[in-house]
Structure formats: structure tokens, C-alpha cells
Coordinates of C-alpha atoms and ligand atoms in Angstrom, one line a residue:
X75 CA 143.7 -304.6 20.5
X76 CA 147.3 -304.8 21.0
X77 CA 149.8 -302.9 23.3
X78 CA 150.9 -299.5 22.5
X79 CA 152.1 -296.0 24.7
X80 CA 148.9 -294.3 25.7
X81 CA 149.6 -290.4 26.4
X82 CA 147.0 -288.2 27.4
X83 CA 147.8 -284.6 26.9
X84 CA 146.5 -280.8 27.7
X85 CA 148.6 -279.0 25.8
X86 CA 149.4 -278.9 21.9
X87 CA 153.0 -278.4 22.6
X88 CA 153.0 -281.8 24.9
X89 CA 151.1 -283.6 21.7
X90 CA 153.5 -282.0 18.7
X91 CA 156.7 -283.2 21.1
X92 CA 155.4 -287.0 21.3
X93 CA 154.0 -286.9 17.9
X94 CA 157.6 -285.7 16.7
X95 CA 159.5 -288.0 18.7
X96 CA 157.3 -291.5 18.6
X97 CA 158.3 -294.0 15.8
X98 CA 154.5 -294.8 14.7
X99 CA 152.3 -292.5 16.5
X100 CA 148.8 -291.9 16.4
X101 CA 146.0 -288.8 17.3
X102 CA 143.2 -289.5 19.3
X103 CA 140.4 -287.2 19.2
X104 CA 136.6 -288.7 19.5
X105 CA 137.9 -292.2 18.6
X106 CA 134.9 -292.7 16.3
X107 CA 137.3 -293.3 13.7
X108 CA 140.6 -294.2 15.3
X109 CA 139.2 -297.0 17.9
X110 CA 137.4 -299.2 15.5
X111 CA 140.5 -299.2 13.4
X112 CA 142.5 -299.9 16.3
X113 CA 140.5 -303.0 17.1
X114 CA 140.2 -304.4 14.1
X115 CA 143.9 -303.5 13.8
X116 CA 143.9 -302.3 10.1
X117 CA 146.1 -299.6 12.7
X118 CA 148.6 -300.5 14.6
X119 CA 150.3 -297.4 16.1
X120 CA 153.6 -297.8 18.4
X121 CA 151.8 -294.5 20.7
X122 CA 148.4 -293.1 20.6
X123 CA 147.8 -289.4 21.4
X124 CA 145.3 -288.4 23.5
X125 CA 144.2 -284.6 23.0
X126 CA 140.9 -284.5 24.1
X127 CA 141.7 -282.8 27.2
X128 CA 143.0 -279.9 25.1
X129 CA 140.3 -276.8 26.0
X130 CA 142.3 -274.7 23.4
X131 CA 140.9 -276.6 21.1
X132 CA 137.1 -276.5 22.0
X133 CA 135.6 -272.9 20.8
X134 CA 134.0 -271.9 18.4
X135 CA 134.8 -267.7 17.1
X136 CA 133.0 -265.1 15.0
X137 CA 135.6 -263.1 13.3
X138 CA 133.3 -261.3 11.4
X139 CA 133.9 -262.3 7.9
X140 CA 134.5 -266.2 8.9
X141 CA 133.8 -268.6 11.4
X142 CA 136.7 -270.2 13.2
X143 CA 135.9 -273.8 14.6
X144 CA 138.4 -275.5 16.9
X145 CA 139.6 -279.4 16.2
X146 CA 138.2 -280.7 19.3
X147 CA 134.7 -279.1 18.5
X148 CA 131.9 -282.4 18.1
X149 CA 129.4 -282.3 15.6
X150 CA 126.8 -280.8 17.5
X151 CA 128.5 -278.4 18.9
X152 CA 128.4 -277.3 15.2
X153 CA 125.6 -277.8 14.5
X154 CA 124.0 -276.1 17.8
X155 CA 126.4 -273.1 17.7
X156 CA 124.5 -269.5 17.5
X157 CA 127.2 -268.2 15.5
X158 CA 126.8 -271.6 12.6
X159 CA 122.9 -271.3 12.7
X160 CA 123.1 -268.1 12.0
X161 CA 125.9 -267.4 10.0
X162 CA 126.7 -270.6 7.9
X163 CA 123.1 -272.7 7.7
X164 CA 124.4 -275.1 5.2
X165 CA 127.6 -276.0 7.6
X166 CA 125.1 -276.1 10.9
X167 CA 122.5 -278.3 8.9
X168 CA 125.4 -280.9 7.6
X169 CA 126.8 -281.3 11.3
X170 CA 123.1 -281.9 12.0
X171 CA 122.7 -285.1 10.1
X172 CA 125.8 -286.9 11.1
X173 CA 125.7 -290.2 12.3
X174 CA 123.1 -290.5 15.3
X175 CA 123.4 -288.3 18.6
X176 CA 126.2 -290.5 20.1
X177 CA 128.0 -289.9 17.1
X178 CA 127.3 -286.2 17.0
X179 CA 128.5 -285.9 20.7
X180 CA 131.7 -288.0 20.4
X181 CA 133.2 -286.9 16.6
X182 CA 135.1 -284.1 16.2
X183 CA 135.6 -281.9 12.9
X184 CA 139.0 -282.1 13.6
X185 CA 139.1 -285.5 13.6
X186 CA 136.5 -285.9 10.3
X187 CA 138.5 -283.4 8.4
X188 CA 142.1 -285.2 9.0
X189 CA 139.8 -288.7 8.3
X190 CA 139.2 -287.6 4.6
X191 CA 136.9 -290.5 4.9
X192 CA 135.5 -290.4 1.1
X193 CA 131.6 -290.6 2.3
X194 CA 131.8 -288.1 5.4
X195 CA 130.2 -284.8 5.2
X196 CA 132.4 -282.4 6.3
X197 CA 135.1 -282.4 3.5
X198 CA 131.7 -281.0 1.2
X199 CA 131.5 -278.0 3.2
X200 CA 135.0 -277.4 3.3
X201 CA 135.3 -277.6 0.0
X202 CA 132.2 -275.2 -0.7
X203 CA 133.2 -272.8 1.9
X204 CA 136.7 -272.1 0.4
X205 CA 138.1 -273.2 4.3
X206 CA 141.2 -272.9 5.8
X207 CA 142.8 -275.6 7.5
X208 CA 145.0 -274.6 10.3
X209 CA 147.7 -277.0 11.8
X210 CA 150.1 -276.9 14.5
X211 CA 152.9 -275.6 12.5
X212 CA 150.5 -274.4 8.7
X213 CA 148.0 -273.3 7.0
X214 CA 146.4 -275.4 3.9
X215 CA 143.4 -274.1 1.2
X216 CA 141.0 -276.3 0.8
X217 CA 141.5 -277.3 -2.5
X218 CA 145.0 -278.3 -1.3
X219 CA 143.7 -280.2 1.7
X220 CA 141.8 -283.4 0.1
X221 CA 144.4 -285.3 -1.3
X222 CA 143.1 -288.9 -2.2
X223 CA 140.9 -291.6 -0.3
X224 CA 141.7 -291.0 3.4
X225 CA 144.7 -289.0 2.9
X226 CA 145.3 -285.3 3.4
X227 CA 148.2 -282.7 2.8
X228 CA 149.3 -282.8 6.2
X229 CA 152.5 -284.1 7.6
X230 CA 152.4 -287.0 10.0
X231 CA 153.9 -284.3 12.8
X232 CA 151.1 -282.0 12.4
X233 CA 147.7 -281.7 14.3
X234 CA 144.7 -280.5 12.7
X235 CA 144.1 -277.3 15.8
X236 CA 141.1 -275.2 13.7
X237 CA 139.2 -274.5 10.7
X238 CA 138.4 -271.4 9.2
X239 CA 135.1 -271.4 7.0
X240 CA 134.5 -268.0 5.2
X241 CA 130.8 -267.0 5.7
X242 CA 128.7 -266.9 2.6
X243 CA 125.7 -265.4 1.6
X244 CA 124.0 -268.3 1.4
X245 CA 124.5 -272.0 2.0
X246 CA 122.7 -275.3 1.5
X247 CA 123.6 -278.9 2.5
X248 CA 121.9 -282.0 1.1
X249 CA 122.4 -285.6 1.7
X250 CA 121.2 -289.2 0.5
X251 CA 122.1 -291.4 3.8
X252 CA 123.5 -294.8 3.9
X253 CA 120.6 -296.3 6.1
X254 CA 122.7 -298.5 7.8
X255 CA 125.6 -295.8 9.0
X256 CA 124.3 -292.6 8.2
X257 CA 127.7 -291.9 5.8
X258 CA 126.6 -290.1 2.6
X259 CA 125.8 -292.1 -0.4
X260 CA 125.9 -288.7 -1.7
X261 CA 126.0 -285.4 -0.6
X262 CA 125.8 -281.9 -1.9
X263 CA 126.6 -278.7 -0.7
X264 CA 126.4 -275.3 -2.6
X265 CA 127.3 -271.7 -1.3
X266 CA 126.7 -268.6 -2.6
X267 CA 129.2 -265.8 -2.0
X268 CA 129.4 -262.1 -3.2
X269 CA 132.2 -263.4 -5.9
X270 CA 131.0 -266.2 -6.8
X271 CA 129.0 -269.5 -6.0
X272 CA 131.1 -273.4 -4.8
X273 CA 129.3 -276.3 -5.1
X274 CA 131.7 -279.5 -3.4
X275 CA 130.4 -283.0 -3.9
X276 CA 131.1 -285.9 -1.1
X277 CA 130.7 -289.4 -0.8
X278 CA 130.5 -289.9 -4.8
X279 CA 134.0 -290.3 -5.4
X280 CA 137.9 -291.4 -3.3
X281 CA 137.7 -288.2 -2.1
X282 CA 135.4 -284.9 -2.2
X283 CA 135.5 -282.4 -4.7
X284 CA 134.3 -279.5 -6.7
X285 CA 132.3 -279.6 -9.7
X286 CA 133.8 -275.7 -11.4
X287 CA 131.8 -276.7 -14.4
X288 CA 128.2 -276.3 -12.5
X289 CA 129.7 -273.4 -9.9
X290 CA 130.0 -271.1 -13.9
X291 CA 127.1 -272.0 -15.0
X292 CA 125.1 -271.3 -11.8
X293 CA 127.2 -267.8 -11.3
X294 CA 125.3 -267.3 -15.1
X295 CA 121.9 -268.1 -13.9
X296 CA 121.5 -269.5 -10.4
X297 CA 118.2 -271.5 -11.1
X298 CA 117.1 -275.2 -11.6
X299 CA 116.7 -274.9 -15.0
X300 CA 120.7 -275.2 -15.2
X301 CA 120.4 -278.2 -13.4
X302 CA 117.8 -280.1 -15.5
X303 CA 120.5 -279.9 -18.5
X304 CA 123.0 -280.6 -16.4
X305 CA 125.1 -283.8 -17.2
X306 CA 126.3 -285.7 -14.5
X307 CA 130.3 -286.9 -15.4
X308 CA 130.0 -290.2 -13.6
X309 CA 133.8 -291.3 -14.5
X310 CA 134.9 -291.4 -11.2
X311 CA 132.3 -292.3 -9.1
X312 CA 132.5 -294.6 -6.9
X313 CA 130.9 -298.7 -7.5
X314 CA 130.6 -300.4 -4.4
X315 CA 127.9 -303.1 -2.1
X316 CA 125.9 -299.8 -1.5
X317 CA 125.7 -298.2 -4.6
X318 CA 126.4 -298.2 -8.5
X319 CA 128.1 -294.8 -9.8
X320 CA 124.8 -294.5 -12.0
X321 CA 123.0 -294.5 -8.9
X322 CA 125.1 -292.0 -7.6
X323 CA 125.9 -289.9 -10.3
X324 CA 121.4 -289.6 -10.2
X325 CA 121.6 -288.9 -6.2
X326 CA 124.0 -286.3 -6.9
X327 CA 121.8 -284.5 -9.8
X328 CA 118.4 -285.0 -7.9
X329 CA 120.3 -282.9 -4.4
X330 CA 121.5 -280.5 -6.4
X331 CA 118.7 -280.0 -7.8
X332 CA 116.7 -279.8 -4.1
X333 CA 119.1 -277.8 -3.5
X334 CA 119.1 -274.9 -5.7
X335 CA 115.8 -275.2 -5.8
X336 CA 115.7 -274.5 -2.1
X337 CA 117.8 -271.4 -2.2
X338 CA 116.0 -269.6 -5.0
Ligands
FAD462 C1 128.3 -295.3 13.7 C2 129.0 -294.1 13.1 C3 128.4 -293.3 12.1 C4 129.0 -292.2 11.6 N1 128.3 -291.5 10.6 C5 128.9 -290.4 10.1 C6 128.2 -289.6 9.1 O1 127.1 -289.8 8.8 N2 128.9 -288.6 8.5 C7 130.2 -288.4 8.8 O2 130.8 -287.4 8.2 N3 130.9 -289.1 9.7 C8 130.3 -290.1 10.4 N4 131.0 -290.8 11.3 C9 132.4 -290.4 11.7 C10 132.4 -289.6 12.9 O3 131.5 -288.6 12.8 C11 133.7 -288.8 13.2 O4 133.8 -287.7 12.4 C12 134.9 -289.6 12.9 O5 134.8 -290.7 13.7 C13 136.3 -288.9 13.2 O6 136.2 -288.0 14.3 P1 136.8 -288.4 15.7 O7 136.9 -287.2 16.5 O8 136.1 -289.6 16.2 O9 138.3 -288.9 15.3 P2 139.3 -290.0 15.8 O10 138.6 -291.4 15.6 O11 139.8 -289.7 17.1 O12 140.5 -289.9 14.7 C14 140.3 -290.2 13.3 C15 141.6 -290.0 12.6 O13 142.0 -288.6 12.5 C16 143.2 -288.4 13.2 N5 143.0 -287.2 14.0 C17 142.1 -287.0 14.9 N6 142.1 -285.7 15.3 C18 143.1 -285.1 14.7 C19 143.7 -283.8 14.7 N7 143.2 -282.8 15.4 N8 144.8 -283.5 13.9 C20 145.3 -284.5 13.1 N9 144.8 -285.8 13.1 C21 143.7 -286.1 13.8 C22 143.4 -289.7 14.1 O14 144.8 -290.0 14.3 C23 142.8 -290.8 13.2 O15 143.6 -291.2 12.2 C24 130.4 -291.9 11.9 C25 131.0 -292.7 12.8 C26 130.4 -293.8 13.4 C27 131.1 -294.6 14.4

């Protein structure tokens, strides 16, 4: 570690102000993320942002046709929330396997989301739930949001305050786990709405994304047939110490696959 301003804050105002006004400044949400980096100083921020004491930013909403979750939410809150269990399965299910319980305790969504870590879970269901992402000062579509490895649309001065995930009719996560972490090697998630069906890929590629190709051909005939002549486009993906882009382009096929096969 190394010295920087520590600020703790219970107000998003308080936070925007020092975010605005700091020359390198840093949010700290769970620290999952954020600490580790810190340590092994591959960040070195000039002030770090406490917000955890925010309880604006700590509920979780119904609004009927879409489920609002606030940045400071953990994972299990999500994933224990009546409203996600019953409402969006897929999104309570993917919270469900992340990391271990410390993990699940500690993270935030907002803190995954503005991450864009290219193996966490969360940026699948974003994706296949056509989310909103609210800030402090806008509002980005998800197929806006992801913008490359670790890197999002937002401007260093904003802070990730909700999400906004549209309930579907139907929704399935699947995941291959790195045994060591718990990070997807691979993970699926598919979501079936009135006017149509999203299916957003994670941990494949730099960053998530959505495979439109399948999503028509599903919306045609929504059955694993479509998937057994299905061609993986393995371009992309990812080759690293824990797994070759074959390797993952064949993860990717055999979860979709589960998962179809699950919601027929
Ligand atoms: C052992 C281990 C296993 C894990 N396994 C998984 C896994 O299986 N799947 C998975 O998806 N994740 C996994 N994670 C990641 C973890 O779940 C958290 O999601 C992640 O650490 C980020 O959340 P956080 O609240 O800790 O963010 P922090 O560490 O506090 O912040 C992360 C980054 O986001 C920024 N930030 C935080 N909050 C905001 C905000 N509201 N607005 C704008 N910027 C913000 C910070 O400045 C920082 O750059 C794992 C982490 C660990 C340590």
C-alpha cells in the first residue's frame, strides 16, 4: 500500500463533489476488486471514496415491469431477494454462484458492473436483460455500457447509483467455474421476453457480449435442436493459463445447450 486521502461518505452528493474535485480518485464499494489492486498497486489513486455507508444505495424495488437494484446491493442480497427469485430466476441464480459466501456478502453489483471484469457474471445478465444503468448524473443501455476489457461508458466523475433489469418471461443462467476463483471460464445467460429472446455470453471474450445470430434463430424455434447446429465463432475468444478459446468456444455451446434445454 501507499498513502492516499481516505474519505468516507453518506451521501452521493458528498462522493460526486470529491470525485469531481480530486486529481486521481478512486470508488470504494466492497473492495473485492479495488483493495487487491491497491495492494499490489497496479492502482494507485491520489483519494479513495468510501460509499459504503450510502443507505440510498442499498434497496432493492419492484416497479412492476423491472426490477431496480441499488449499487451498494452484495451479491446475495440478489440473489436472496423475494422480488429476484421470483421475478428474474436467471439474475437470482447468477448472484448465487459468485465467488464463495464472503464474496457474496462483501461485492456489490455496483461495483462488478463498473469492474467490466471480462470473466464476472454480472455483465451476462445485463446484457440478456436489456438493463439500464443508472449514474449519478445518466442513464446508459446496456449494449452501450460494456466497452472493452475493464472499461465501461462512464465518465470518471460518475458513480454507478442503480440498475434497472426488465423482467422477462423467462430466464436462465449457466456457468463453467474457474475452480480456483469461482470467475467464469464461461458463462451463459438466455432470457426470454414477449418480443423477443437475448442470450449475452461472459467470460469468453475482453468483454461480454450478445450472440444476435443465436437470439433469431431461437425466436424461430426456441429448442436444442438449434443449438446442436449451432457453430460456435471462436475469433475472439479469449487464450489464456486457464483455458484455450476451443475450449471455451465448447463450454459455451455445451451451457447453452443446458440451458435451453432447461427452459423448454
Ligand atoms: C476471491 C474472489 C472471487 C470472486 N469470484 C467472482 C465470481 O465468481 N464472479 C464474479 O462476477 N465476481 C467475482 N468476484 C468479484 C466480486 O464479486 C466483486 O463483484 C468485485 O470485487 C467488485 O465489487 P466490489 O463491491 O468489491 O467493488 P470494489 O472493489 O469496491 O470496486 C471495484 C471497481 O469498481 C469501482 N466502483 C465500485 N463501486 C462503484 C460505483 N458504484 N460506481 C462507479 N464505480 C464503482 C471502483 O472504483 C473500482 O475500480 C470475486 C472476487 C474475489 C475477491
Amino acid at each position: 500500500m501507499y498513502n492516499f486521502k481516505f474519505h468516507k461518505v453518506d451521501n452521493i452528493q458528498d462522493a460526486v463533489a470529491i470525485l469531481s474535485t480530486s486529481e486521481d480518485p478512486k470508488i470504494l464499494s466492497g473492495g473485492h476488486t479495488l483493495i487487491p489492486t491497491l495492494k499490489q498497486r497496479l492502482s494507485q489513486p491520489t483519494d479513495v471514496i468510501d460509499i459504503s455507508n450510502i443507505d440510498d444505495l442499498k434497496s432493492i424495488k419492484n416497479n412492476g415491469n423491472k426490477i431496480t437494484i441499488d449499487a451498494l446491493c452484495t451479491h446475495s442480497q440478489v440473489a436472496k431477494s423475494i422480488d429476484v427469485t421470483t421475478e428474474i430466476v436467471g439474475l437470482a441464480s447468477m448472484a448465487s454462484q459468485i465467488g464463495d459466501p464472503q464474496v457474496r456478502h462483501r461485492g456489490t453489483i455496483g461495483g462488478s458492473i463498473a469492474n467490466a471484469d471480462p470473466a464476472a457474471d454480472y455483465p451476462a445478465a445485463v446484457l440478456a436483460l436489456d438493463a439500464q444503468i443508472n449514474t449519478s448524473s445518466n442513464s446508459y443501455n446496456s449494449d452501450d455500457f460494456f466497452v472493452d476489457m475493464f472499461e465501461t461508458a462512464i465518465n470518471s466523475d460518475e458513480i454507478i447509483t442503480s440498475i434497472d433489469f426488465k423482467i422477462p418471461k423467462k430466464s436462465i443462467y449457466k456457468k463453467f467455474r474457474n475452480p480456483a476463483s469461482g470467475y467464469a471460464m464461461a458463462g451463459v445467460f438466455v432470457a426470454i421476453f414477449d418480443n423477443g429472446i437475448r442470450v449475452a455470453i461472459t467470460g469468453a471474450s475482453i468483454k461480454a457480449f450478445r450472440l444476435h445470430d443465436l437470439e433469431k434463430k431461437l425466436e424461430n424455434n426456441f429448442s436444442v435442436d438449434v443449438l446442436k447446429e449451432f457453430n460456435v465463432d471462436t475469433t475472439n475468444y479469449n487464450s489464456d493459463i486457464h483455458a484455450s478459446a476451443k475450449y471455451r468456444g465448447n463450454l459455451v455451446k455445451v451451457l447453452l445447450e443446458e440451458a435451453v434445454a432447461e427452459l423448454v
